[in-house]
XYZ file of C-alpha atoms in Angstrom:
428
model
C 139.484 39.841 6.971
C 135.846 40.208 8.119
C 134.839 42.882 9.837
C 134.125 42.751 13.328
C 130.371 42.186 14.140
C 128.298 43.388 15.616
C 129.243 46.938 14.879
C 130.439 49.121 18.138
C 128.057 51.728 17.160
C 125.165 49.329 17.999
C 126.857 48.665 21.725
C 129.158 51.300 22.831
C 127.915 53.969 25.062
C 127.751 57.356 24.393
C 129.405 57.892 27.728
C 132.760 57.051 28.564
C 134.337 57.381 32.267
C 138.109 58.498 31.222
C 140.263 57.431 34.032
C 143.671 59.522 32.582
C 142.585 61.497 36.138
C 144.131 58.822 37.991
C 147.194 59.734 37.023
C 149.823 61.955 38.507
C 149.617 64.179 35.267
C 146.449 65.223 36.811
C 146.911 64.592 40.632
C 149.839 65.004 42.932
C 149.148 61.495 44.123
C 146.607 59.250 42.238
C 146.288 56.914 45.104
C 144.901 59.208 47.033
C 141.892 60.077 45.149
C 138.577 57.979 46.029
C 139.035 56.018 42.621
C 137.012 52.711 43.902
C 134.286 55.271 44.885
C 134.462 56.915 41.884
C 133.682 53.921 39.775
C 131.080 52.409 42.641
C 129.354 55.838 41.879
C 129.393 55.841 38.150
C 127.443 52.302 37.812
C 124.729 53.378 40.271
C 124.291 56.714 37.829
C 124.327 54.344 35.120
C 127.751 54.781 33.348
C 128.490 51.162 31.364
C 131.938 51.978 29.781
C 135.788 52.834 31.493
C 138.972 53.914 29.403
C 142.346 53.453 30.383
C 145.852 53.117 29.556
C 149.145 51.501 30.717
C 150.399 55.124 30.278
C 148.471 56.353 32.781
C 150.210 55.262 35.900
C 148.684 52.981 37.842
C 145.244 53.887 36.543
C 144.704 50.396 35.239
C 146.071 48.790 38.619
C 143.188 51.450 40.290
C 140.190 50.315 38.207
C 140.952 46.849 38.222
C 140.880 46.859 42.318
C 137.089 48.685 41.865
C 135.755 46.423 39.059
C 137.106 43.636 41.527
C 134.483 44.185 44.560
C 131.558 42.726 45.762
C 129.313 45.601 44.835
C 130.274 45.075 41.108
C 130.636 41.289 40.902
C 127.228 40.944 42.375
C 125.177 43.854 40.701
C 127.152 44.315 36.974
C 127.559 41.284 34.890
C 130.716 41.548 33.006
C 129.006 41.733 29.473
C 126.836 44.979 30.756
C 129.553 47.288 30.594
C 132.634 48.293 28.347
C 136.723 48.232 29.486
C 138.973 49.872 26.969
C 142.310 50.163 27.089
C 145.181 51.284 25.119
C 149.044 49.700 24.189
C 152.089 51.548 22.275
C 152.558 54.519 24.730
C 154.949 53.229 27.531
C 156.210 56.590 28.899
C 156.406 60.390 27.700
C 159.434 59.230 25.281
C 159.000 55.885 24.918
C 157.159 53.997 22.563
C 157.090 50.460 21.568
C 154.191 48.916 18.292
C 156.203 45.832 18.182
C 154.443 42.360 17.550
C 155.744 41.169 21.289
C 155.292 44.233 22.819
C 151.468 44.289 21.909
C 150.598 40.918 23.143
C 152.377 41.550 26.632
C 150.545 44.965 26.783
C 147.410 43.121 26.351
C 148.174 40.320 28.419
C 149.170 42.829 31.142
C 146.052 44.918 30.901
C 143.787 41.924 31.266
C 145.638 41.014 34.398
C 145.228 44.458 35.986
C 141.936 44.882 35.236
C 141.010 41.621 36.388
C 139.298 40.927 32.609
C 138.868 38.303 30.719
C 138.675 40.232 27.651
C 139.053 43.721 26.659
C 136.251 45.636 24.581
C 138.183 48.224 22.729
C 141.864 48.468 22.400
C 143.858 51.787 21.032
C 147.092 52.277 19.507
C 147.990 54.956 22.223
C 149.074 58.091 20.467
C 149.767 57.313 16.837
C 151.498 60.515 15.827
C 154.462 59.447 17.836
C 155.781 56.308 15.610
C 155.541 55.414 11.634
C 152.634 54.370 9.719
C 154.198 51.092 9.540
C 154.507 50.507 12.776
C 151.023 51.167 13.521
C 149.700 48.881 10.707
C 152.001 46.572 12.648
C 150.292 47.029 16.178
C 146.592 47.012 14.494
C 147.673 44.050 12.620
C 148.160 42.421 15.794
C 145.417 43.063 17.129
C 143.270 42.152 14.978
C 145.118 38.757 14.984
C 144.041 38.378 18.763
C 140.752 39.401 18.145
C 140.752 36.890 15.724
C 142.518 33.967 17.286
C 141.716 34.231 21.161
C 138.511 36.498 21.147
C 140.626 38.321 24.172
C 140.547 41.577 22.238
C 137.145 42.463 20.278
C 137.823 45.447 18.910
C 140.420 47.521 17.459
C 141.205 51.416 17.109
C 143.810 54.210 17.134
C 144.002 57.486 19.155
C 145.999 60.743 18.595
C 145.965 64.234 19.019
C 146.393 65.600 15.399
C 143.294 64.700 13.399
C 144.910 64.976 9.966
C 147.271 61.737 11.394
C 144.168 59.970 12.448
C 142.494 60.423 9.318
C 145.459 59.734 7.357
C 146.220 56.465 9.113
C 142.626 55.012 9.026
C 142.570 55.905 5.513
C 145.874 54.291 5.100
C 144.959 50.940 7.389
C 141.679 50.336 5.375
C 143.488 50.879 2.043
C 146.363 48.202 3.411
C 143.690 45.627 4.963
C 140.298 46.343 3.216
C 138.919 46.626 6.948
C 138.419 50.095 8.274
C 139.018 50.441 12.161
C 136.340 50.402 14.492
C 136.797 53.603 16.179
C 139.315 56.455 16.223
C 139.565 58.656 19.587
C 140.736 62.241 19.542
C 141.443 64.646 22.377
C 141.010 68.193 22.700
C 139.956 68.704 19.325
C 136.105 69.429 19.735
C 136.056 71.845 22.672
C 134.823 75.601 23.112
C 138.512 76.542 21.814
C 139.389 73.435 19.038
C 136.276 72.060 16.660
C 138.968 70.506 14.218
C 137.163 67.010 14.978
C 133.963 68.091 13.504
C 135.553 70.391 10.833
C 138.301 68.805 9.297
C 138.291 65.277 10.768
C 134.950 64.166 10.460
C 133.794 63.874 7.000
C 137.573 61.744 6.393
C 137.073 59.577 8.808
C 133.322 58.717 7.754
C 134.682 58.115 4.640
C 137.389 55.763 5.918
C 134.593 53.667 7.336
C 135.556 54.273 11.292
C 131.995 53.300 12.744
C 132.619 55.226 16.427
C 134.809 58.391 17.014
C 134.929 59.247 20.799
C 135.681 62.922 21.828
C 137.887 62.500 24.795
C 139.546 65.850 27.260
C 136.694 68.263 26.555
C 138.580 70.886 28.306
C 141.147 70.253 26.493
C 143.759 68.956 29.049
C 143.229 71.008 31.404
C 143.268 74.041 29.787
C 139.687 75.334 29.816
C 139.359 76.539 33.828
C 139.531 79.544 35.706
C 142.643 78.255 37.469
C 144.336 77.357 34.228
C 146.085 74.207 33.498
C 146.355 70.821 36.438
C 149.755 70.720 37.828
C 150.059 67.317 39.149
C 153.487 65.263 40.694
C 155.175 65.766 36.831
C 155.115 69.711 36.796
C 153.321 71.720 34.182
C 152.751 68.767 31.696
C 150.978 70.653 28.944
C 151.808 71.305 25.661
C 149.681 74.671 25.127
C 151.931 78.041 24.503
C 151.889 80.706 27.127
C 149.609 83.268 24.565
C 147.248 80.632 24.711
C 146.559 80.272 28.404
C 146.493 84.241 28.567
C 143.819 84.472 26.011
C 142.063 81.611 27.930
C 142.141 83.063 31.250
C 141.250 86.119 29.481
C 137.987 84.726 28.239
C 137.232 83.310 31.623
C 137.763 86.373 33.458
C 134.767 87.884 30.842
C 132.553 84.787 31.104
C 132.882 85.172 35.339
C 131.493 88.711 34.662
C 128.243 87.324 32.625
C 125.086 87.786 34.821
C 123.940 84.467 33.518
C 124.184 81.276 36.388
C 126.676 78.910 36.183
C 129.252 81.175 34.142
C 132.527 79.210 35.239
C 134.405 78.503 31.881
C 134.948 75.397 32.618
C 130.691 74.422 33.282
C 130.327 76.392 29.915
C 132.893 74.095 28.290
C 131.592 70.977 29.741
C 128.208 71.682 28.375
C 128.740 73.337 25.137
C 131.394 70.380 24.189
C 128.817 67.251 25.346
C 125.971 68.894 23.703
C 127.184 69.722 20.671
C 129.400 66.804 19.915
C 126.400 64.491 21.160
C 124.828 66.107 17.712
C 127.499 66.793 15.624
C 128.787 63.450 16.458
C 126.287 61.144 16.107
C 126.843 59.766 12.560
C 129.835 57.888 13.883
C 127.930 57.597 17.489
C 126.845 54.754 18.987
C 123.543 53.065 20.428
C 124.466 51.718 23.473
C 123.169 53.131 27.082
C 123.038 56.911 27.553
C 123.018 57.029 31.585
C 119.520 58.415 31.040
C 118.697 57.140 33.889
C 116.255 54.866 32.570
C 116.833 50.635 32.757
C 118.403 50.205 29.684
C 118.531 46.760 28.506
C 120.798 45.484 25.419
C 119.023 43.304 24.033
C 116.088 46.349 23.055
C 119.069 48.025 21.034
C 120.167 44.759 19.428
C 115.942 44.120 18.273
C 114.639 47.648 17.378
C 117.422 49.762 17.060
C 117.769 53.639 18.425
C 118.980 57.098 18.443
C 122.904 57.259 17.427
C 124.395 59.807 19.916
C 128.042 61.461 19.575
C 130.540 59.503 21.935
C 131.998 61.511 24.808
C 135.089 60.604 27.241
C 134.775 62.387 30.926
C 136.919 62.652 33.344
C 136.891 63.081 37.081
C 138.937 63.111 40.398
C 135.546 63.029 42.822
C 132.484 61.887 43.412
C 131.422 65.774 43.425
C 132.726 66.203 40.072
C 131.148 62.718 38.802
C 127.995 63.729 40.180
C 127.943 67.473 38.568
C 128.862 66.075 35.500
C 126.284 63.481 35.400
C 123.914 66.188 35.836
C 124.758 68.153 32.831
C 124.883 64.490 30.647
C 121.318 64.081 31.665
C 120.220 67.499 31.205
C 121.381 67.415 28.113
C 119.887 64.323 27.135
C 116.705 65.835 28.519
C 117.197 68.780 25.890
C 117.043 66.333 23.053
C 113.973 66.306 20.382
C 112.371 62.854 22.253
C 113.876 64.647 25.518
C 110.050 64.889 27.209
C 109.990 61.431 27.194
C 113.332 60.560 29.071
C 112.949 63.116 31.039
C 109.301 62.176 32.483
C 109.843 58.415 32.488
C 113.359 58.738 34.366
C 111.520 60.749 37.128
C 113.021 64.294 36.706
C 109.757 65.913 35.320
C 109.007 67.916 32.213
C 110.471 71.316 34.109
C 114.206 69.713 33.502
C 113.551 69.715 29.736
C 112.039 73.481 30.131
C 115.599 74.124 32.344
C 117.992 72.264 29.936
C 116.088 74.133 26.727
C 117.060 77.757 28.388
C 120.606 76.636 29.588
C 121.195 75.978 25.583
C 120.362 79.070 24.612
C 122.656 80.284 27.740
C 125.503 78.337 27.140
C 125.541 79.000 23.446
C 125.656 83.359 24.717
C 128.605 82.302 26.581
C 130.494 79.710 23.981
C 130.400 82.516 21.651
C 131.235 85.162 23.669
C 134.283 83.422 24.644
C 135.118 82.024 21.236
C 134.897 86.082 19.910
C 137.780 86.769 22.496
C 140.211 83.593 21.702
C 140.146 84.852 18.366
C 143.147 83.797 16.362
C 143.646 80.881 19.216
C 139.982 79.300 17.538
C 140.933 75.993 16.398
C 144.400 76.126 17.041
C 146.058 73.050 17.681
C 149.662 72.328 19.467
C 151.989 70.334 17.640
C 152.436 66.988 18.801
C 155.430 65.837 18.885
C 157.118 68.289 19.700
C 159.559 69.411 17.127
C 162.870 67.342 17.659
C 160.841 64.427 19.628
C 163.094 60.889 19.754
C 161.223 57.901 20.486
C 163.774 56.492 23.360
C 162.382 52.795 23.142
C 165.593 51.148 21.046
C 164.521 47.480 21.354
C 161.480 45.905 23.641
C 162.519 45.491 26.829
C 159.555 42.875 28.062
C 159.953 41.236 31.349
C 161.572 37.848 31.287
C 159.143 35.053 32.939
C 160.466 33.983 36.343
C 162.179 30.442 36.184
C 159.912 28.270 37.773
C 156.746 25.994 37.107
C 154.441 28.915 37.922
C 155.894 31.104 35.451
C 154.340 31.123 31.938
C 155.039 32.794 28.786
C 152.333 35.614 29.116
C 152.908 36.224 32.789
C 149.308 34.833 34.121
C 148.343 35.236 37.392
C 148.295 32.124 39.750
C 144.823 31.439 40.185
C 145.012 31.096 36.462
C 147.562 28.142 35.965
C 147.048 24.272 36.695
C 148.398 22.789 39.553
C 151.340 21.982 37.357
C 151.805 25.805 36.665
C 150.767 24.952 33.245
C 148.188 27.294 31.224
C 144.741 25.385 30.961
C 143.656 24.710 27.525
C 140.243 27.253 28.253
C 142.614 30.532 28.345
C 143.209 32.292 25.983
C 146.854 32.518 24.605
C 147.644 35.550 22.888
């Protein structure tokens, strides 16, 4: 099977706008948060690229109804920015790689997000189901890639990197195609580097052109006021000697005399900067947010600097906009940095500021890292020992019995007037 051209390292960009926050992991009630706003705010700071999930609640219901707007119909062609979604993961205990199961996941996720094709699509979770029946899932969707264009192209994401590494070495052994990217969580921040350590250099080797660094503070777990506690309870897998050696190091960094000392600003920084380095040989090329116009076609004709891939994630515009800042300072702190950071209009004295924070944030990375000590790249196990997938057979809805009713439950507006699919949609 060909690989999929051209490569997402050439297109992707290096900054993702997670939406797992709108979620009630995360939030006591996700449909309360100013998610339309949210997304509104990240395309005028220039952020070209969402993730999402069915897992997370109605996140994909949420960014569908802000992608669906005047504002972004009329100001963001389609083809200028990147939706990426996941299938597998149905519920904490429940997981489903079947054949069907994948093509009414997809179907589903390109009616909620109001798409007519998906960028990226992840095997949600890997660790929680067989090798086999992820071969089956990527399998899958590589045949809709393939047959309907619908789906363009194909990863896996998991929390324990040897599993990643072990299945993309394992799917490109099987198929002779390596995936396209691989996303891990909570594995390169100020407490976890097992991404960059251990992961890395197997994953390069498996040919994975793009591996995202999603939940930089790992869940959750890198603040002053300790892990979210949203409408499900304390969600998170970390053991109690953790968070006390966490909350430990906070209470030290909050005692630093150097600005901005919060753990989680330190953690933030130290885990976009670094990655954006570290990460950059399975990067990508597509637009930073530098705040300069950034046009694909320049990318596709001369090339350009591969920067480590980074998932945010926010519940406010505040916390969009503070985060923003530190991207672009960052990017300002890079070896060409002078140049973005004159020609965006933010002056030579932000790559001065962002050169000192470095050297600040690095004091404080390793100050904290001293006191975690034996809890430095420790990693939870996931599943959790004794962990039954509950999904026994697919339980997909059955289509309604009437003309408007088709096989891949499409919305009206889609069908003929004889509730028939037209022969221009894709069937998956």
């Amino acid at each position: 099977m060909p690989q999929t051209r051209p490569p997402l390292s050439t297109l992707l960009p290096p900054l993702i706008c997670g939406t797992a926050t709108f979620n009630n992991q995360y939030n006591p009630d996700p449909y309360a948060l100013p998610t339309t706003a949210i997304v509104h705010e990240a395309f005028s700071l220039g952020v070209r690229a969402f993730d999402t999930s069915p897992y997370y609640g109605p996140a994909e219901d949420l960014l569908g109804a802000a992608l669906n707007t005047p504002l972004v119909h009329q100001n963001f062609p389609r083809r200028d920015y990147f939706l990426l979604t996941k299938v597998g993961r149905i519920s904490g205990d429940e997981f489903d790689y079947s054949v069907s199961w994948v093509r009414h996941s997809v179907q589903r996720s390109l009616e909620r997000l109001r798409t007519d094709y998906l960028d990226v699509v992840y095997c949600h979770d890997v660790e929680f189901v067989s090798p086999a029946e992820v071969l089956t899932a990527v399998t899958e969707l590589r045949r809709i890639r393939d047959d309907t264009g619908v789906v363009k192209y194909v990863g896996v994401s998991g929390y324990p990197v040897t599993t990643l590494c072990e299945l993309a070495e394992m799917i490109l052994e099987k198929t002779g195609e390596p995936l396209d990217v691989v996303m891990s969580y909570a594995n390169f921040t100020l407490q976890n580097t097992r991404l960059a350590s251990v992961a890395l250099p197997r994953l390069e080797a498996a040919g994975v052109a793009v591996v995202p660094n999603a939940s930089v503070l790992g869940m959750g777990l890198l603040r002053r006021k300790g892990v979210p506690i949203g409408a499900q309870g304390d969600f998170h897998p970390s053991p109690k000697e953790l968070r006390t050696a966490i909350q430990a190091a906070s209470a030290w960094s909050d005692m630093q005399e150097i600005k901005d000392n919060r753990i989680e600003k330190v953690a933030i920084r130290w885990a976009f900067e670094n990655w954006m380095r570290e990460g950059a040989s399975v990067g990508s090329r597509g637009d930073p947010a530098s705040g300069i116009p950034w046009q694909r076609e320049k990318i596709e004709k001369y090339g350009g600097t591969k920067l480590g891939v980074s998932v945010m994630g926010v519940s406010n515009t505040e916390e969009l906009h503070e985060t923003m800042r530190v991207w672009r300072s960052i990017l300002d702190g890079l070896e060409d940095g002078e140049k973005t950071a004159v020609e965006s209009g933010r002056g030579t004295n932000d790559r001065a500021w962002s050169l000192q924070r470095q050297k600040d944030v690095e004091v404080l990375a390793t100050g904290i890292r001293k006191i975690l000590g034996e809890w430095v790249d420790y990693s939870w196990p996931s599943p959790a020992p004794g962990f039954v997938n509950k999904r026994i057979a697919p339980a997909i809805p059955a289509p309604l019995p009437t003309p408007a009713a088709s096989p891949h439950q499409l919305p009206k507006q889609a069908l003929t007037k004889d509730g028939s699919v037209p022969r221009s949609m894709p069937q998956i």
